[in-house]
Amino acid sequence: SLRGILMAASWNFMRVVHYSKTVLSQGVQIRGITSDFGHAWSRTITSSFVAKTPTSNTVELLGKAYPRDDYSNVTEKILSKVGKNLHNQRYHPLWLIKERIKDHFYKQYIGRFGTPLFSVYDDLSPVVTVEQNFDRLLIPKDHPSRRKGENYYMNHTHMLRAHTSAHQWDLMHSGLDAFLVVGDVYRRDTIDSSHYPIFHQMEGVRLFSNHELFSNIKDGENLQLFEQGHRTAHKQETHTMEAVRLMEFNLKQVLTKLVTHLFGDGLEIRWVDCYFPFTHPSFEMEINFQGEWMEVLGCGVMEQQLVNSAGAEEKIGWAFGLGLERLAMILYDIPDIRLFWSEDERFLKQFSVPHIDQKVHFQPLSKYPPLINDISFWLPSEKYSENDFYDLVRTIGGDLVEKVALIDEFTHP
């Protein structure tokens, strides 16, 4: 009997939720998938969609070929999204957020020659080396963020960037002291209304020389950036306390001005101590929005070892990173992260505004209820990750699927 078979195996019970509004617009083929999944025990699943095993020994992307090896795990579904660059599509909500932040930095921070202090890079390739993504950022070899189950690898040397921080070292090494980086980033993740394997980040970096940091401070000529001291919870061993306090003040002031520009005056802000491998001390900013505290960005004083390795030994720096989707969802009241990938004119035209600072309140496209389907399956004996199944669902169902959740698992003793 089926029950007897199940008792002899380990198995997972997954729940898949479909968007009814999308189902209704996709025709018979998609309805067929929904129906078959709902009756998986009693019917043969028939679908024109096939999860294909890669037959080529290379991964082709953006005009380059990457040899496959045992690390290659990027899926066709993910590859199909690379190069969309939603943050550069005019009047897309992510473009609006990017332009508002860029405009704020251009107006607030002016260089010596009357030009913007911060330069902006929003078209860097998302394919980076493992060295760029991890090693140069001082992320330990055994850090869980490096796991194959957490990232999309082209092969053991190249990957889709997991954060825009992957470009910090190169831009500092090229001689830049102040810059913003915007781009799509990729992480294998669960699927729900606030998580998607592709999202967009903005990175900010500012380096200061001794003169730049202390020039406006009384008796600043007697202060120094560096010392040979001890690492504490508040500073690195190579930094003076005066330098770190000024850096922290400057960083928090810059970011407070930014979110006040985006959300308006009277915003409640609080800072939470946290940990990042490439900054110390490190902080997260939370804002009180509609009665709830929400984390909107992470930041900190850059590890001096990272700054030194990029050739800026005489300077000290800060860095921050924020998620554009998170900001756009809060600002425009967008309820679901997958909507950013919609090509529906009813969605996109809501953000076609005459001025980037104009207020937009998103109007939902549909009020159809979701369709819920449960699937049970036996687990492979080894090397199984829940993200493997999530990727399979994405490959077949695409953005039709709202959420996949593990609701039960059983192993016969």
Short mmCIF file of C-alpha atoms in Angstrom, two decimals:
data_model
loop_
_atom_site.label_atom_id
_atom_site.label_comp_id
_atom_site.label_asym_id
_atom_site.label_seq_id
_atom_site.Cartn_x
_atom_site.Cartn_y
_atom_site.Cartn_z
CA SER A 1 0.00 0.00 0.00
CA LEU A 2 1.05 3.63 -0.43
CA ARG A 3 1.03 4.07 3.35
CA GLY A 4 3.39 1.12 3.75
CA ILE A 5 5.75 2.53 1.15
CA LEU A 6 5.79 5.94 2.83
CA MET A 7 6.57 4.50 6.25
CA ALA A 8 9.75 2.99 4.87
CA ALA A 9 11.18 6.26 3.60
CA SER A 10 12.07 9.82 4.51
CA TRP A 11 9.80 12.29 2.79
CA ASN A 12 8.91 15.96 2.55
CA PHE A 13 5.49 17.57 2.37
CA MET A 14 5.55 20.86 0.50
CA ARG A 15 2.84 23.45 0.00
CA VAL A 16 2.73 25.46 -3.21
CA VAL A 17 0.56 28.58 -3.51
CA HIS A 18 -0.36 29.91 -6.97
CA TYR A 19 -1.52 33.39 -7.88
CA SER A 20 -5.04 32.96 -9.20
CA LYS A 21 -4.85 36.18 -11.20
CA THR A 22 -1.80 34.83 -13.03
CA VAL A 23 -3.36 31.41 -13.52
CA LEU A 24 -6.42 32.96 -15.11
CA SER A 25 -4.30 34.94 -17.52
CA GLN A 26 -2.01 32.07 -18.55
CA GLY A 27 -4.57 29.77 -20.14
CA VAL A 28 -5.05 26.01 -20.14
CA GLN A 29 -1.41 25.03 -19.81
CA ILE A 30 -0.93 26.69 -16.45
CA ARG A 31 -4.30 25.55 -15.15
CA GLY A 32 -3.20 22.06 -16.06
CA ILE A 33 -0.14 22.34 -13.84
CA THR A 34 -2.26 23.59 -10.96
CA SER A 35 -4.79 20.80 -11.34
CA ASP A 36 -2.20 18.04 -11.68
CA PHE A 37 -0.21 19.17 -8.66
CA GLY A 38 -3.43 19.17 -6.64
CA HIS A 39 -4.07 15.49 -7.46
CA ALA A 40 -0.51 14.23 -7.60
CA TRP A 41 -1.32 10.94 -5.84
CA SER A 42 -4.13 9.88 -8.12
CA ARG A 43 -3.24 11.19 -11.55
CA THR A 44 -0.33 11.09 -13.93
CA ILE A 45 1.22 14.55 -14.15
CA THR A 46 1.15 15.81 -17.72
CA SER A 47 3.02 18.98 -18.53
CA SER A 48 4.75 20.48 -21.54
CA PHE A 49 7.34 21.97 -19.16
CA VAL A 50 10.36 19.76 -18.60
CA ALA A 51 13.11 20.31 -16.04
CA LYS A 52 16.09 19.68 -18.29
CA THR A 53 19.49 18.50 -17.20
CA PRO A 54 22.13 20.73 -18.82
CA THR A 55 23.69 18.98 -21.80
CA SER A 56 26.30 21.63 -22.60
CA ASN A 57 29.60 21.55 -20.74
CA THR A 58 29.63 25.37 -20.54
CA VAL A 59 27.35 28.06 -19.13
CA GLU A 60 26.75 30.82 -21.68
CA LEU A 61 26.03 34.26 -20.25
CA LEU A 62 26.44 37.85 -21.47
CA GLY A 63 28.60 36.75 -24.41
CA LYS A 64 30.99 34.63 -22.34
CA ALA A 65 31.29 30.88 -21.78
CA TYR A 66 32.09 29.43 -18.35
CA PRO A 67 33.17 25.76 -18.15
CA ARG A 68 30.84 23.69 -15.96
CA ASP A 69 32.19 21.72 -13.02
CA ASP A 70 30.80 20.16 -9.85
CA TYR A 71 30.10 23.67 -8.47
CA SER A 72 27.87 24.77 -11.37
CA ASN A 73 24.30 25.18 -10.11
CA VAL A 74 22.86 28.25 -11.84
CA THR A 75 19.49 27.42 -13.45
CA GLU A 76 18.09 28.43 -16.83
CA LYS A 77 15.33 30.34 -15.04
CA ILE A 78 17.87 32.50 -13.21
CA LEU A 79 20.04 32.94 -16.32
CA SER A 80 16.98 34.23 -18.20
CA LYS A 81 16.73 37.13 -15.72
CA VAL A 82 20.37 38.24 -15.99
CA GLY A 83 20.71 41.42 -18.00
CA LYS A 84 17.15 42.65 -17.34
CA ASN A 85 18.63 45.44 -15.15
CA LEU A 86 15.31 46.59 -13.71
CA HIS A 87 17.12 49.40 -11.88
CA ASN A 88 17.99 50.96 -15.26
CA GLN A 89 14.51 50.67 -16.82
CA ARG A 90 13.06 54.16 -16.94
CA TYR A 91 9.98 54.63 -14.71
CA HIS A 92 10.37 51.23 -13.10
CA PRO A 93 9.90 51.57 -9.29
CA LEU A 94 13.48 50.36 -8.68
CA TRP A 95 14.73 52.95 -11.18
CA LEU A 96 12.73 55.63 -9.33
CA ILE A 97 14.33 54.71 -5.99
CA LYS A 98 17.81 54.61 -7.53
CA GLU A 99 17.33 58.00 -9.19
CA ARG A 100 16.00 59.59 -5.99
CA ILE A 101 19.01 58.38 -3.99
CA LYS A 102 21.45 59.36 -6.73
CA ASP A 103 19.90 62.84 -7.02
CA HIS A 104 20.13 63.27 -3.23
CA PHE A 105 23.85 62.37 -3.16
CA TYR A 106 24.61 64.56 -6.17
CA LYS A 107 23.00 67.60 -4.52
CA GLN A 108 24.20 67.04 -0.94
CA TYR A 109 27.86 66.16 -1.54
CA ILE A 110 29.88 68.34 -3.88
CA GLY A 111 33.57 67.82 -4.67
CA ARG A 112 36.33 70.41 -4.79
CA PHE A 113 35.61 71.38 -8.40
CA GLY A 114 31.84 71.78 -8.03
CA THR A 115 31.10 68.31 -9.40
CA PRO A 116 29.33 65.51 -7.49
CA LEU A 117 31.59 63.89 -4.91
CA PHE A 118 30.09 60.41 -5.39
CA SER A 119 30.38 58.64 -8.74
CA VAL A 120 27.71 56.07 -9.62
CA TYR A 121 28.19 52.64 -11.24
CA ASP A 122 24.98 50.86 -12.23
CA ASP A 123 25.98 48.64 -15.14
CA LEU A 124 28.78 46.42 -13.79
CA SER A 125 28.54 42.75 -14.80
CA PRO A 126 26.82 40.54 -12.18
CA VAL A 127 29.30 37.73 -12.92
CA VAL A 128 32.20 38.04 -10.46
CA THR A 129 34.96 35.80 -9.21
CA VAL A 130 34.66 33.95 -5.91
CA GLU A 131 37.67 36.02 -4.85
CA GLN A 132 35.77 39.28 -5.50
CA ASN A 133 32.61 38.09 -3.77
CA PHE A 134 34.25 36.56 -0.69
CA ASP A 135 38.04 36.58 -0.33
CA ARG A 136 38.68 40.28 -0.89
CA LEU A 137 35.93 41.07 1.61
CA LEU A 138 37.70 38.98 4.27
CA ILE A 139 34.85 36.45 4.44
CA PRO A 140 36.30 33.27 6.05
CA LYS A 141 36.66 30.09 3.97
CA ASP A 142 34.24 28.24 6.24
CA HIS A 143 31.62 31.02 6.41
CA PRO A 144 28.09 29.68 5.72
CA SER A 145 27.45 32.44 3.16
CA ARG A 146 29.87 30.65 0.77
CA ARG A 147 27.83 27.44 0.63
CA LYS A 148 26.73 26.09 -2.71
CA GLY A 149 23.20 25.89 -1.33
CA GLU A 150 23.20 29.66 -0.74
CA ASN A 151 24.65 30.94 -4.05
CA TYR A 152 24.48 30.60 -7.82
CA TYR A 153 27.84 29.38 -9.09
CA MET A 154 28.88 29.36 -12.74
CA ASN A 155 31.74 27.10 -11.64
CA HIS A 156 34.18 26.95 -8.73
CA THR A 157 35.88 30.24 -9.72
CA HIS A 158 32.95 32.38 -10.99
CA MET A 159 29.50 33.13 -9.64
CA LEU A 160 26.59 35.56 -9.81
CA ARG A 161 27.35 38.23 -7.20
CA ALA A 162 25.61 37.76 -3.88
CA HIS A 163 26.03 41.45 -2.97
CA THR A 164 27.18 44.68 -4.58
CA SER A 165 30.03 44.69 -2.04
CA ALA A 166 31.80 42.40 -4.54
CA HIS A 167 32.87 45.58 -6.40
CA GLN A 168 34.21 47.54 -3.41
CA TRP A 169 37.83 46.42 -3.71
CA ASP A 170 38.14 46.98 -7.46
CA LEU A 171 36.71 50.50 -7.34
CA MET A 172 38.91 51.51 -4.39
CA HIS A 173 41.90 49.95 -6.14
CA SER A 174 41.17 52.11 -9.20
CA GLY A 175 41.63 55.20 -6.99
CA LEU A 176 38.03 56.13 -6.14
CA ASP A 177 37.30 57.63 -2.72
CA ALA A 178 33.51 58.05 -2.90
CA PHE A 179 31.13 55.95 -5.00
CA LEU A 180 27.73 54.26 -5.22
CA VAL A 181 27.24 50.85 -6.87
CA VAL A 182 23.79 49.65 -7.96
CA GLY A 183 23.01 46.21 -9.32
CA ASP A 184 21.09 42.95 -9.28
CA VAL A 185 22.30 40.35 -6.78
CA TYR A 186 21.59 36.63 -6.58
CA ARG A 187 21.02 34.31 -3.62
CA ARG A 188 19.29 30.96 -3.47
CA ASP A 189 16.37 31.49 -1.15
CA THR A 190 12.88 30.45 -0.20
CA ILE A 191 9.98 31.83 -2.24
CA ASP A 192 7.39 34.10 -0.69
CA SER A 193 6.02 37.62 -0.95
CA SER A 194 9.17 39.21 0.52
CA HIS A 195 11.91 36.84 -0.75
CA TYR A 196 13.10 36.28 -4.30
CA PRO A 197 16.37 34.77 -5.59
CA ILE A 198 17.18 38.01 -7.41
CA PHE A 199 16.99 41.44 -5.85
CA HIS A 200 18.74 44.80 -6.19
CA GLN A 201 21.21 46.53 -3.89
CA MET A 202 22.92 49.86 -3.60
CA GLU A 203 26.38 50.06 -2.07
CA GLY A 204 28.00 53.26 -0.84
CA VAL A 205 31.68 53.78 0.09
CA ARG A 206 33.51 56.89 1.33
CA LEU A 207 37.22 57.10 2.16
CA PHE A 208 38.79 59.91 4.22
CA SER A 209 42.37 61.11 4.52
CA ASN A 210 43.66 62.51 7.81
CA HIS A 211 43.08 66.07 6.54
CA GLU A 212 39.54 65.36 5.22
CA LEU A 213 38.34 63.82 8.47
CA PHE A 214 39.88 66.27 10.96
CA SER A 215 40.05 69.56 9.00
CA ASN A 216 36.90 71.01 10.61
CA ILE A 217 37.75 69.83 14.14
CA LYS A 218 39.33 72.14 16.71
CA ASP A 219 43.04 71.21 17.07
CA GLY A 220 42.41 68.62 14.33
CA GLU A 221 46.01 68.88 13.12
CA ASN A 222 47.08 67.04 16.27
CA LEU A 223 44.71 64.09 15.68
CA GLN A 224 45.60 60.89 13.83
CA LEU A 225 43.68 58.18 11.98
CA PHE A 226 45.86 55.27 13.06
CA GLU A 227 47.49 53.76 16.13
CA GLN A 228 48.82 50.39 17.25
CA GLY A 229 46.19 49.48 19.81
CA HIS A 230 43.74 46.72 20.64
CA ARG A 231 40.48 45.68 18.97
CA THR A 232 37.43 46.35 21.13
CA ALA A 233 33.68 46.24 20.57
CA HIS A 234 33.89 49.89 19.46
CA LYS A 235 37.01 50.06 17.24
CA GLN A 236 39.61 48.19 15.23
CA GLU A 237 43.15 47.78 16.56
CA THR A 238 44.62 50.14 13.93
CA HIS A 239 42.13 53.01 14.38
CA THR A 240 42.18 55.78 16.96
CA MET A 241 39.01 56.28 18.97
CA GLU A 242 38.76 59.88 17.71
CA ALA A 243 38.79 58.71 14.10
CA VAL A 244 36.19 55.99 14.66
CA ARG A 245 33.82 58.32 16.52
CA LEU A 246 34.01 60.87 13.72
CA MET A 247 33.52 58.16 11.07
CA GLU A 248 30.50 56.75 12.90
CA PHE A 249 29.00 60.23 13.30
CA ASN A 250 29.54 61.07 9.61
CA LEU A 251 28.16 57.73 8.40
CA LYS A 252 25.02 57.90 10.52
CA GLN A 253 24.46 61.55 9.56
CA VAL A 254 24.72 60.72 5.84
CA LEU A 255 22.25 57.83 6.14
CA THR A 256 19.82 59.73 8.38
CA LYS A 257 19.69 62.52 5.78
CA LEU A 258 19.08 59.93 3.04
CA VAL A 259 16.09 58.20 4.69
CA THR A 260 14.65 61.55 5.78
CA HIS A 261 14.84 62.62 2.13
CA LEU A 262 13.03 59.44 1.06
CA PHE A 263 10.42 59.16 3.83
CA GLY A 264 10.01 62.75 5.03
CA ASP A 265 10.66 64.60 8.28
CA GLY A 266 9.57 63.23 11.65
CA LEU A 267 10.81 59.71 10.90
CA GLU A 268 11.80 57.64 13.96
CA ILE A 269 15.21 56.01 13.47
CA ARG A 270 17.20 53.67 15.69
CA TRP A 271 20.60 52.02 15.29
CA VAL A 272 21.32 48.39 16.19
CA ASP A 273 24.82 46.96 16.64
CA CYS A 274 25.47 43.99 14.36
CA TYR A 275 28.27 42.02 12.64
CA PHE A 276 29.61 42.01 9.08
CA PRO A 277 32.96 40.41 8.11
CA PHE A 278 34.12 43.54 6.23
CA THR A 279 33.17 46.32 8.68
CA HIS A 280 33.78 47.01 12.39
CA PRO A 281 32.01 48.49 14.21
CA SER A 282 28.85 47.60 12.24
CA PHE A 283 25.27 48.84 12.49
CA GLU A 284 21.81 48.29 11.08
CA MET A 285 19.36 51.14 10.69
CA GLU A 286 15.73 50.53 11.61
CA ILE A 287 12.89 52.95 10.89
CA ASN A 288 9.48 53.12 12.55
CA PHE A 289 7.10 52.94 9.62
CA GLN A 290 3.34 52.70 10.16
CA GLY A 291 3.91 51.56 13.74
CA GLU A 292 6.46 48.83 12.95
CA TRP A 293 10.26 48.85 13.27
CA MET A 294 11.79 47.79 9.96
CA GLU A 295 15.46 47.19 9.11
CA VAL A 296 16.37 49.13 5.95
CA LEU A 297 20.17 49.01 5.65
CA GLY A 298 23.48 47.78 7.08
CA CYS A 299 26.67 49.81 7.42
CA GLY A 300 29.94 50.23 9.30
CA VAL A 301 33.55 51.37 9.40
CA MET A 302 35.45 49.37 6.78
CA GLU A 303 38.01 46.82 7.92
CA GLN A 304 41.38 48.52 7.48
CA GLN A 305 42.89 45.31 6.11
CA LEU A 306 40.45 45.54 3.19
CA VAL A 307 41.19 49.22 2.59
CA ASN A 308 44.96 48.59 2.76
CA SER A 309 44.83 45.67 0.34
CA ALA A 310 43.10 47.93 -2.20
CA GLY A 311 46.00 50.40 -2.01
CA ALA A 312 44.46 53.11 0.19
CA GLU A 313 46.68 52.60 3.26
CA GLU A 314 46.61 56.30 4.18
CA LYS A 315 42.81 56.44 4.41
CA ILE A 316 39.94 55.20 6.56
CA GLY A 317 36.51 54.39 5.15
CA TRP A 318 32.86 53.62 5.77
CA ALA A 319 30.44 51.57 3.70
CA PHE A 320 26.71 50.92 3.60
CA GLY A 321 24.39 48.59 1.68
CA LEU A 322 20.64 48.80 1.21
CA GLY A 323 18.00 46.79 -0.66
CA LEU A 324 16.09 48.73 -3.29
CA GLU A 325 13.11 46.36 -3.23
CA ARG A 326 12.73 46.78 0.53
CA LEU A 327 12.67 50.57 0.20
CA ALA A 328 10.29 50.51 -2.77
CA MET A 329 7.89 48.09 -1.05
CA ILE A 330 7.72 50.40 1.97
CA LEU A 331 7.56 53.68 0.05
CA TYR A 332 5.08 52.63 -2.65
CA ASP A 333 3.11 50.07 -0.59
CA ILE A 334 3.96 47.23 -3.00
CA PRO A 335 2.84 44.00 -1.24
CA ASP A 336 4.81 41.38 -3.17
CA ILE A 337 8.46 41.34 -4.30
CA ARG A 338 7.68 39.39 -7.50
CA LEU A 339 5.64 42.30 -8.82
CA PHE A 340 8.91 44.09 -9.65
CA TRP A 341 9.38 41.56 -12.47
CA SER A 342 5.91 42.16 -13.90
CA GLU A 343 5.67 43.43 -17.48
CA ASP A 344 1.99 44.21 -17.01
CA GLU A 345 1.29 47.77 -18.13
CA ARG A 346 -1.22 48.12 -15.28
CA PHE A 347 1.72 47.80 -12.88
CA LEU A 348 4.37 49.78 -14.75
CA LYS A 349 2.24 52.78 -15.73
CA GLN A 350 1.60 53.55 -12.06
CA PHE A 351 5.24 54.66 -11.79
CA SER A 352 5.35 56.78 -14.93
CA VAL A 353 5.51 60.08 -13.06
CA PRO A 354 6.60 63.53 -14.27
CA HIS A 355 9.05 63.94 -11.36
CA ILE A 356 11.05 61.29 -9.48
CA ASP A 357 10.00 62.67 -6.08
CA GLN A 358 6.28 62.48 -6.82
CA LYS A 359 4.41 60.28 -4.34
CA VAL A 360 3.10 56.96 -5.70
CA HIS A 361 0.69 54.61 -3.94
CA PHE A 362 0.48 51.23 -5.67
CA GLN A 363 -3.00 50.01 -6.61
CA PRO A 364 -3.40 46.18 -6.57
CA LEU A 365 -4.13 44.56 -9.91
CA SER A 366 -6.34 41.69 -8.73
CA LYS A 367 -8.28 40.45 -5.72
CA TYR A 368 -8.62 36.78 -6.76
CA PRO A 369 -7.89 34.35 -3.90
CA PRO A 370 -4.83 32.06 -4.09
CA LEU A 371 -4.93 28.37 -5.02
CA ILE A 372 -3.14 26.08 -2.57
CA ASN A 373 -1.73 22.68 -3.53
CA ASP A 374 0.16 20.13 -1.42
CA ILE A 375 2.90 17.86 -2.75
CA SER A 376 4.59 14.92 -1.02
CA PHE A 377 7.84 13.36 -2.21
CA TRP A 378 10.63 11.09 -1.11
CA LEU A 379 13.96 12.71 -0.29
CA PRO A 380 17.25 11.71 -1.90
CA SER A 381 19.46 9.91 0.60
CA GLU A 382 22.10 12.65 0.60
CA LYS A 383 23.09 16.11 -0.69
CA TYR A 384 19.52 17.43 -0.64
CA SER A 385 18.87 21.11 0.01
CA GLU A 386 15.44 22.74 0.20
CA ASN A 387 16.78 25.33 -2.25
CA ASP A 388 17.15 22.53 -4.84
CA PHE A 389 13.40 22.02 -4.74
CA TYR A 390 12.69 25.76 -4.75
CA ASP A 391 14.81 26.10 -7.91
CA LEU A 392 12.90 23.22 -9.53
CA VAL A 393 9.58 24.94 -8.76
CA ARG A 394 10.87 28.21 -10.20
CA THR A 395 12.11 26.47 -13.36
CA ILE A 396 8.67 24.96 -14.03
CA GLY A 397 6.18 27.38 -12.47
CA GLY A 398 8.17 30.60 -12.71
CA ASP A 399 6.70 33.66 -11.02
CA LEU A 400 3.29 32.00 -11.16
CA VAL A 401 4.19 30.48 -7.79
CA GLU A 402 3.66 32.81 -4.86
CA LYS A 403 5.13 30.71 -2.08
CA VAL A 404 6.64 27.31 -1.35
CA ALA A 405 6.73 26.19 2.28
CA LEU A 406 7.85 23.01 4.03
CA ILE A 407 4.93 22.06 6.30
CA ASP A 408 5.92 18.55 7.42
CA GLU A 409 8.71 15.99 7.20
CA PHE A 410 8.84 12.38 8.36
CA THR A 411 11.58 9.80 8.77
CA HIS A 412 10.66 6.26 9.78
CA PRO A 413 12.94 5.34 12.72
#
